[in-house]
Tab-separated table of C-alpha atoms in Angstrom:
chain	number	residue	atom	x	y	z
H	1	MET	CA	58.201	72.534	131.957
H	2	ALA	CA	59.120	71.402	135.468
H	3	ASN	CA	60.709	73.929	137.757
H	4	MET	CA	64.252	72.785	138.462
H	5	SER	CA	65.192	75.842	140.503
H	6	ARG	CA	64.751	73.894	143.740
H	7	VAL	CA	65.740	70.317	144.456
H	8	PHE	CA	65.868	68.831	147.942
H	9	LYS	CA	68.931	66.713	148.703
H	10	LYS	CA	69.577	64.454	151.679
H	11	THR	CA	72.996	62.812	152.098
H	12	CYS	CA	73.892	60.096	154.606
H	13	SER	CA	76.583	60.810	157.191
H	14	ASN	CA	79.383	59.035	155.294
H	15	GLY	CA	78.624	60.919	152.084
H	16	LYS	CA	78.245	57.725	150.039
H	17	LEU	CA	74.531	57.988	149.295
H	18	SER	CA	72.276	60.936	148.440
H	19	MET	CA	68.565	61.218	147.722
H	20	TYR	CA	67.075	63.946	145.513
H	21	LEU	CA	63.430	65.061	145.548
H	22	GLY	CA	61.704	67.894	143.731
H	23	LYS	CA	59.445	68.667	146.690
H	24	ARG	CA	58.618	67.586	150.226
H	25	ASP	CA	54.864	68.257	150.145
H	26	PHE	CA	52.712	65.648	148.411
H	27	VAL	CA	49.024	66.492	148.225
H	28	ASP	CA	46.265	64.032	149.062
H	29	HIS	CA	43.426	64.650	146.560
H	30	VAL	CA	41.138	62.191	148.429
H	31	ASP	CA	40.845	59.809	145.451
H	32	MET	CA	44.598	59.807	144.761
H	33	VAL	CA	47.874	60.998	146.272
H	34	GLU	CA	50.613	62.697	144.282
H	35	PRO	CA	53.399	60.193	143.499
H	36	ILE	CA	56.816	60.569	145.111
H	37	ASP	CA	59.390	60.716	142.339
H	38	GLY	CA	63.095	61.090	142.970
H	39	VAL	CA	66.602	59.865	142.294
H	40	VAL	CA	69.179	58.102	144.479
H	41	LEU	CA	72.901	58.650	143.867
H	42	VAL	CA	75.223	56.020	145.353
H	43	ASP	CA	78.999	55.491	145.344
H	44	PRO	CA	79.589	52.229	143.375
H	45	ASP	CA	82.487	51.278	145.672
H	46	TYR	CA	80.113	51.573	148.619
H	47	LEU	CA	77.386	49.559	146.874
H	48	LYS	CA	79.764	46.680	146.016
H	49	GLY	CA	77.136	44.594	144.244
H	50	ARG	CA	74.621	44.798	147.075
H	51	LYS	CA	70.933	45.465	146.580
H	52	MET	CA	69.561	48.921	147.320
H	53	PHE	CA	65.994	49.694	148.383
H	54	VAL	CA	63.918	52.838	148.875
H	55	MET	CA	61.425	52.693	151.738
H	56	LEU	CA	58.388	54.875	152.378
H	57	THR	CA	57.053	54.801	155.947
H	58	CYS	CA	53.925	56.395	157.388
H	59	ALA	CA	54.555	56.468	161.135
H	60	PHE	CA	52.781	57.677	164.252
H	61	ARG	CA	55.092	59.088	166.901
H	62	TYR	CA	53.887	60.437	170.223
H	63	GLY	CA	56.130	62.153	172.737
H	64	HIS	CA	58.409	65.160	173.117
H	65	ASP	CA	61.495	65.317	170.878
H	66	ASP	CA	63.763	65.540	173.932
H	67	LEU	CA	62.542	62.124	175.093
H	68	ASP	CA	63.309	60.441	171.774
H	69	VAL	CA	67.030	60.118	172.537
H	70	ILE	CA	66.319	58.026	175.634
H	71	GLY	CA	63.652	55.888	174.002
H	72	LEU	CA	60.605	57.263	175.825
H	73	THR	CA	58.575	58.232	172.762
H	74	PHE	CA	55.962	55.912	171.314
H	75	ARG	CA	56.227	55.024	167.618
H	76	LYS	CA	54.178	52.746	165.417
H	77	ASP	CA	54.620	52.246	161.690
H	78	LEU	CA	51.181	52.483	160.057
H	79	TYR	CA	52.279	51.763	156.492
H	80	VAL	CA	55.515	50.641	154.836
H	81	GLN	CA	56.269	50.462	151.110
H	82	VAL	CA	59.593	49.137	149.802
H	83	GLN	CA	60.938	49.383	146.267
H	84	GLN	CA	64.138	47.749	145.047
H	85	VAL	CA	66.052	50.169	142.843
H	86	VAL	CA	69.404	48.346	142.443
H	87	PRO	CA	69.251	46.078	140.622
H	88	ALA	CA	65.835	47.016	139.261
H	89	GLU	CA	63.350	44.165	139.564
H	90	PRO	CA	62.338	43.033	136.054
H	91	ASN	CA	58.736	42.314	137.043
H	92	SER	CA	58.233	45.617	138.876
H	93	PRO	CA	55.883	47.970	136.977
H	94	ARG	CA	57.656	51.132	135.887
H	95	GLY	CA	56.102	54.219	134.381
H	96	PRO	CA	57.867	56.811	132.256
H	97	LEU	CA	60.488	59.001	133.882
H	98	THR	CA	59.373	62.415	135.038
H	99	VAL	CA	61.092	65.547	133.771
H	100	LEU	CA	62.761	65.905	137.168
H	101	GLN	CA	64.177	62.376	137.016
H	102	GLU	CA	65.396	62.778	133.425
H	103	ARG	CA	67.291	65.955	134.256
H	104	LEU	CA	68.762	64.562	137.460
H	105	LEU	CA	69.904	61.361	135.746
H	106	HIS	CA	71.537	63.413	132.983
H	107	LYS	CA	73.320	65.573	135.550
H	108	LEU	CA	74.323	62.892	138.073
H	109	GLY	CA	75.477	60.175	135.676
H	110	ASP	CA	75.465	56.384	135.662
H	111	ASN	CA	75.450	55.939	139.447
H	112	ALA	CA	72.037	57.610	139.838
H	113	TYR	CA	68.854	55.530	139.969
H	114	PRO	CA	65.248	56.738	139.677
H	115	PHE	CA	62.366	55.646	141.904
H	116	THR	CA	58.654	56.388	142.078
H	117	LEU	CA	56.484	55.548	145.086
H	118	GLN	CA	52.705	55.715	145.071
H	119	MET	CA	50.979	56.055	148.427
H	120	VAL	CA	47.627	54.394	149.037
H	121	VAL	CA	44.629	56.674	149.486
H	122	ASN	CA	43.580	55.677	153.009
H	123	LEU	CA	46.670	57.003	154.803
H	124	PRO	CA	46.399	59.959	157.196
H	125	CYS	CA	47.782	63.324	156.166
H	126	SER	CA	50.829	64.568	158.046
H	127	VAL	CA	49.804	66.153	161.351
H	128	THR	CA	51.920	67.446	164.224
H	129	LEU	CA	50.817	68.648	167.656
H	130	GLN	CA	51.917	72.152	168.615
H	131	PRO	CA	54.680	72.144	171.270
H	132	GLY	CA	54.700	74.410	174.286
H	133	PRO	CA	55.300	78.194	174.001
H	134	ASP	CA	58.997	77.896	174.851
H	135	ASP	CA	59.547	75.615	171.840
H	136	THR	CA	57.659	77.682	169.270
H	137	GLY	CA	59.780	79.270	166.575
H	138	LYS	CA	59.006	81.614	163.708
H	139	VAL	CA	56.472	80.231	161.245
H	140	ASN	CA	54.511	81.519	158.287
H	141	TYR	CA	50.725	81.356	158.291
H	142	HIS	CA	48.006	81.066	155.689
H	143	GLY	CA	44.359	80.063	155.536
H	144	GLU	CA	41.132	80.336	153.653
H	145	PRO	CA	37.848	81.886	154.855
H	146	ILE	CA	34.968	79.684	155.964
H	147	SER	CA	31.395	80.730	155.178
H	148	VAL	CA	29.157	80.444	158.243
H	149	ASN	CA	25.474	80.775	157.341
H	150	VAL	CA	23.448	82.061	160.291
H	151	SER	CA	19.645	81.990	160.299
H	152	ILE	CA	17.782	83.325	163.341
H	153	ASN	CA	14.107	83.302	164.241
H	154	ASN	CA	13.912	85.748	167.116
H	155	SER	CA	10.521	84.935	168.619
H	156	THR	CA	11.328	86.709	171.898
H	157	ASN	CA	10.754	90.271	173.025
H	158	LYS	CA	14.517	90.834	173.239
H	159	VAL	CA	16.660	92.702	170.709
H	160	ILE	CA	19.773	90.847	169.595
H	161	LYS	CA	22.739	93.210	169.447
H	162	LYS	CA	25.702	90.989	168.560
H	163	ILE	CA	26.524	87.625	167.041
H	164	LYS	CA	29.593	85.809	168.361
H	165	ILE	CA	31.143	83.135	166.146
H	166	SER	CA	33.871	80.812	167.394
H	167	VAL	CA	35.641	77.823	165.847
H	168	ASP	CA	37.011	74.959	167.958
H	169	GLN	CA	39.629	72.486	166.775
H	170	ILE	CA	39.063	69.020	168.255
H	171	THR	CA	41.994	66.590	168.158
H	172	ASP	CA	41.665	62.948	169.200
H	173	VAL	CA	44.851	60.882	169.646
H	174	VAL	CA	43.269	57.482	169.079
H	175	LEU	CA	46.270	55.213	168.574
H	176	TYR	CA	48.215	55.518	171.791
H	177	SER	CA	46.823	57.431	174.738
H	178	LEU	CA	43.237	58.432	173.852
H	179	ASP	CA	44.169	62.036	174.593
H	180	LYS	CA	41.712	64.675	173.423
H	181	TYR	CA	42.442	68.348	172.852
H	182	THR	CA	39.819	71.035	172.250
H	183	LYS	CA	41.268	74.416	171.320
H	184	THR	CA	39.414	77.566	170.267
H	185	VAL	CA	41.187	78.800	167.135
H	186	PHE	CA	38.869	81.659	166.168
H	187	VAL	CA	36.571	84.106	168.002
H	188	GLN	CA	34.913	87.209	166.552
H	189	GLU	CA	31.908	89.335	167.439
H	190	PHE	CA	29.727	90.865	164.730
H	191	THR	CA	27.463	93.829	165.482
H	192	GLU	CA	24.001	93.066	164.114
H	193	THR	CA	20.663	94.453	165.340
H	194	ILE	CA	17.878	91.880	165.161
H	195	ALA	CA	14.560	93.224	166.392
H	196	ALA	CA	12.180	91.285	168.604
H	197	ASN	CA	9.801	88.938	166.780
H	198	SER	CA	11.767	89.069	163.546
H	199	THR	CA	13.945	86.830	161.408
H	200	PHE	CA	17.529	87.238	160.203
H	201	SER	CA	19.760	85.438	157.738
H	202	LYS	CA	23.339	86.260	156.757
H	203	SER	CA	26.582	84.578	155.761
H	204	PHE	CA	29.726	85.501	157.699
H	205	ALA	CA	33.288	84.859	156.466
H	206	VAL	CA	35.604	83.640	159.227
H	207	THR	CA	39.266	82.697	158.824
H	208	PRO	CA	40.916	80.586	161.539
H	209	LEU	CA	44.688	81.135	161.388
H	210	LEU	CA	47.668	79.778	163.239
H	211	ALA	CA	49.136	83.233	163.921
H	212	PRO	CA	46.855	84.152	166.874
H	213	ASN	CA	47.138	80.610	168.267
H	214	CYS	CA	50.862	79.869	167.980
H	215	GLN	CA	51.300	79.741	171.773
H	216	LYS	CA	48.628	77.088	172.349
H	217	GLN	CA	50.043	73.699	173.265
H	218	GLY	CA	48.326	70.658	171.757
H	219	LEU	CA	47.132	72.429	168.619
H	220	ALA	CA	47.082	70.153	165.545
H	221	LEU	CA	49.138	71.483	162.629
H	222	ASP	CA	49.903	70.240	159.159
H	223	GLY	CA	53.120	68.204	159.231
H	224	LYS	CA	55.989	70.582	160.007
H	225	LEU	CA	58.684	70.928	157.392
H	226	LYS	CA	62.255	72.019	158.011
H	227	GLN	CA	61.611	75.548	156.777
H	228	GLY	CA	58.886	75.906	159.424
H	229	ASP	CA	55.976	76.746	157.086
H	230	THR	CA	52.788	75.221	158.428
H	231	ASN	CA	49.139	75.927	159.152
H	232	LEU	CA	46.202	74.519	161.092
H	233	ALA	CA	45.667	70.844	160.327
H	234	SER	CA	42.939	69.870	157.892
H	235	SER	CA	39.891	67.916	159.021
H	236	THR	CA	40.402	64.156	158.933
H	237	ILE	CA	38.401	62.310	156.288
H	238	LEU	CA	37.057	59.018	157.645
H	239	ARG	CA	36.422	56.628	154.780
H	240	PRO	CA	33.952	53.752	155.327
H	241	GLY	CA	35.614	50.666	156.755
H	242	VAL	CA	38.881	52.397	157.715
H	243	ASP	CA	40.163	51.601	161.212
H	244	LYS	CA	40.472	54.838	163.190
H	245	GLU	CA	43.724	53.620	164.747
H	246	LEU	CA	45.294	53.576	161.298
H	247	LEU	CA	44.887	57.357	161.211
H	248	GLY	CA	46.591	57.908	164.576
H	249	ILE	CA	45.238	61.434	165.073
H	250	LEU	CA	41.710	62.580	164.171
H	251	VAL	CA	41.146	66.290	163.582
H	252	SER	CA	37.755	67.989	163.315
H	253	TYR	CA	36.361	71.498	163.693
H	254	LYS	CA	33.187	72.764	165.362
H	255	VAL	CA	31.577	76.153	164.725
H	256	ARG	CA	29.659	77.742	167.601
H	257	VAL	CA	27.289	80.724	167.333
H	258	ASN	CA	26.231	82.735	170.414
H	259	LEU	CA	23.700	85.567	170.456
H	260	MET	CA	24.002	88.588	172.746
H	261	VAL	CA	20.733	90.331	173.622
H	262	SER	CA	20.038	93.770	175.031
H	263	CYS	CA	19.344	94.139	178.738
H	264	GLY	CA	15.986	95.153	180.151
H	265	GLY	CA	12.684	95.612	178.300
């Protein structure tokens, strides 16, 4: 049964129209994206026989929030999908109502209208660039460990004492300015003794997190939500034939391994 304990509501400034969604995160599973299902409630006196549409926009915006009010940010719409909900188009394909929509329609009455939007699979995931330290608020962090398999053939007469593993996040802004950011998001030294003229193989678990990096400007994060929960952005998947500019921002990660040897001998 769907969890109805939390519903997100957005109402326009005049209070005549409200949109209801069950969630604000929609996961891209590579071969499909979770559909966006919701309900729109509108005052019939405000509608007055006019048509009503729901629009989904995937947009790239580059520039500081403070500059947006004076029109100095750059914005480009990468994808737009429009669905007419009032009156419903007879030839528009409609699937069954979700449990969320059924319950909302029962609660809100005859002036509520359901909609379902299905994103295409080649759109970029939501990514935001970390602002400067003065603009950083409280956020929650999470992450999963990465297995780094290290194999060493030490054919020298030196003894290796430590292995240093670091992870760099590389962010390319390809749509507007061709800016490129390289930020180290993880560094850790592991004490391992590898004798001269010997071999070594081991898997190390490393976990890059946002928490130690929250003061770094230009860090790529998953699209920020109002509650502030976010984490390091996922790597961008480049499908064959997809124009890089359509993705706006490309995110990748590079793992570096450095060996520290003993002095002398």
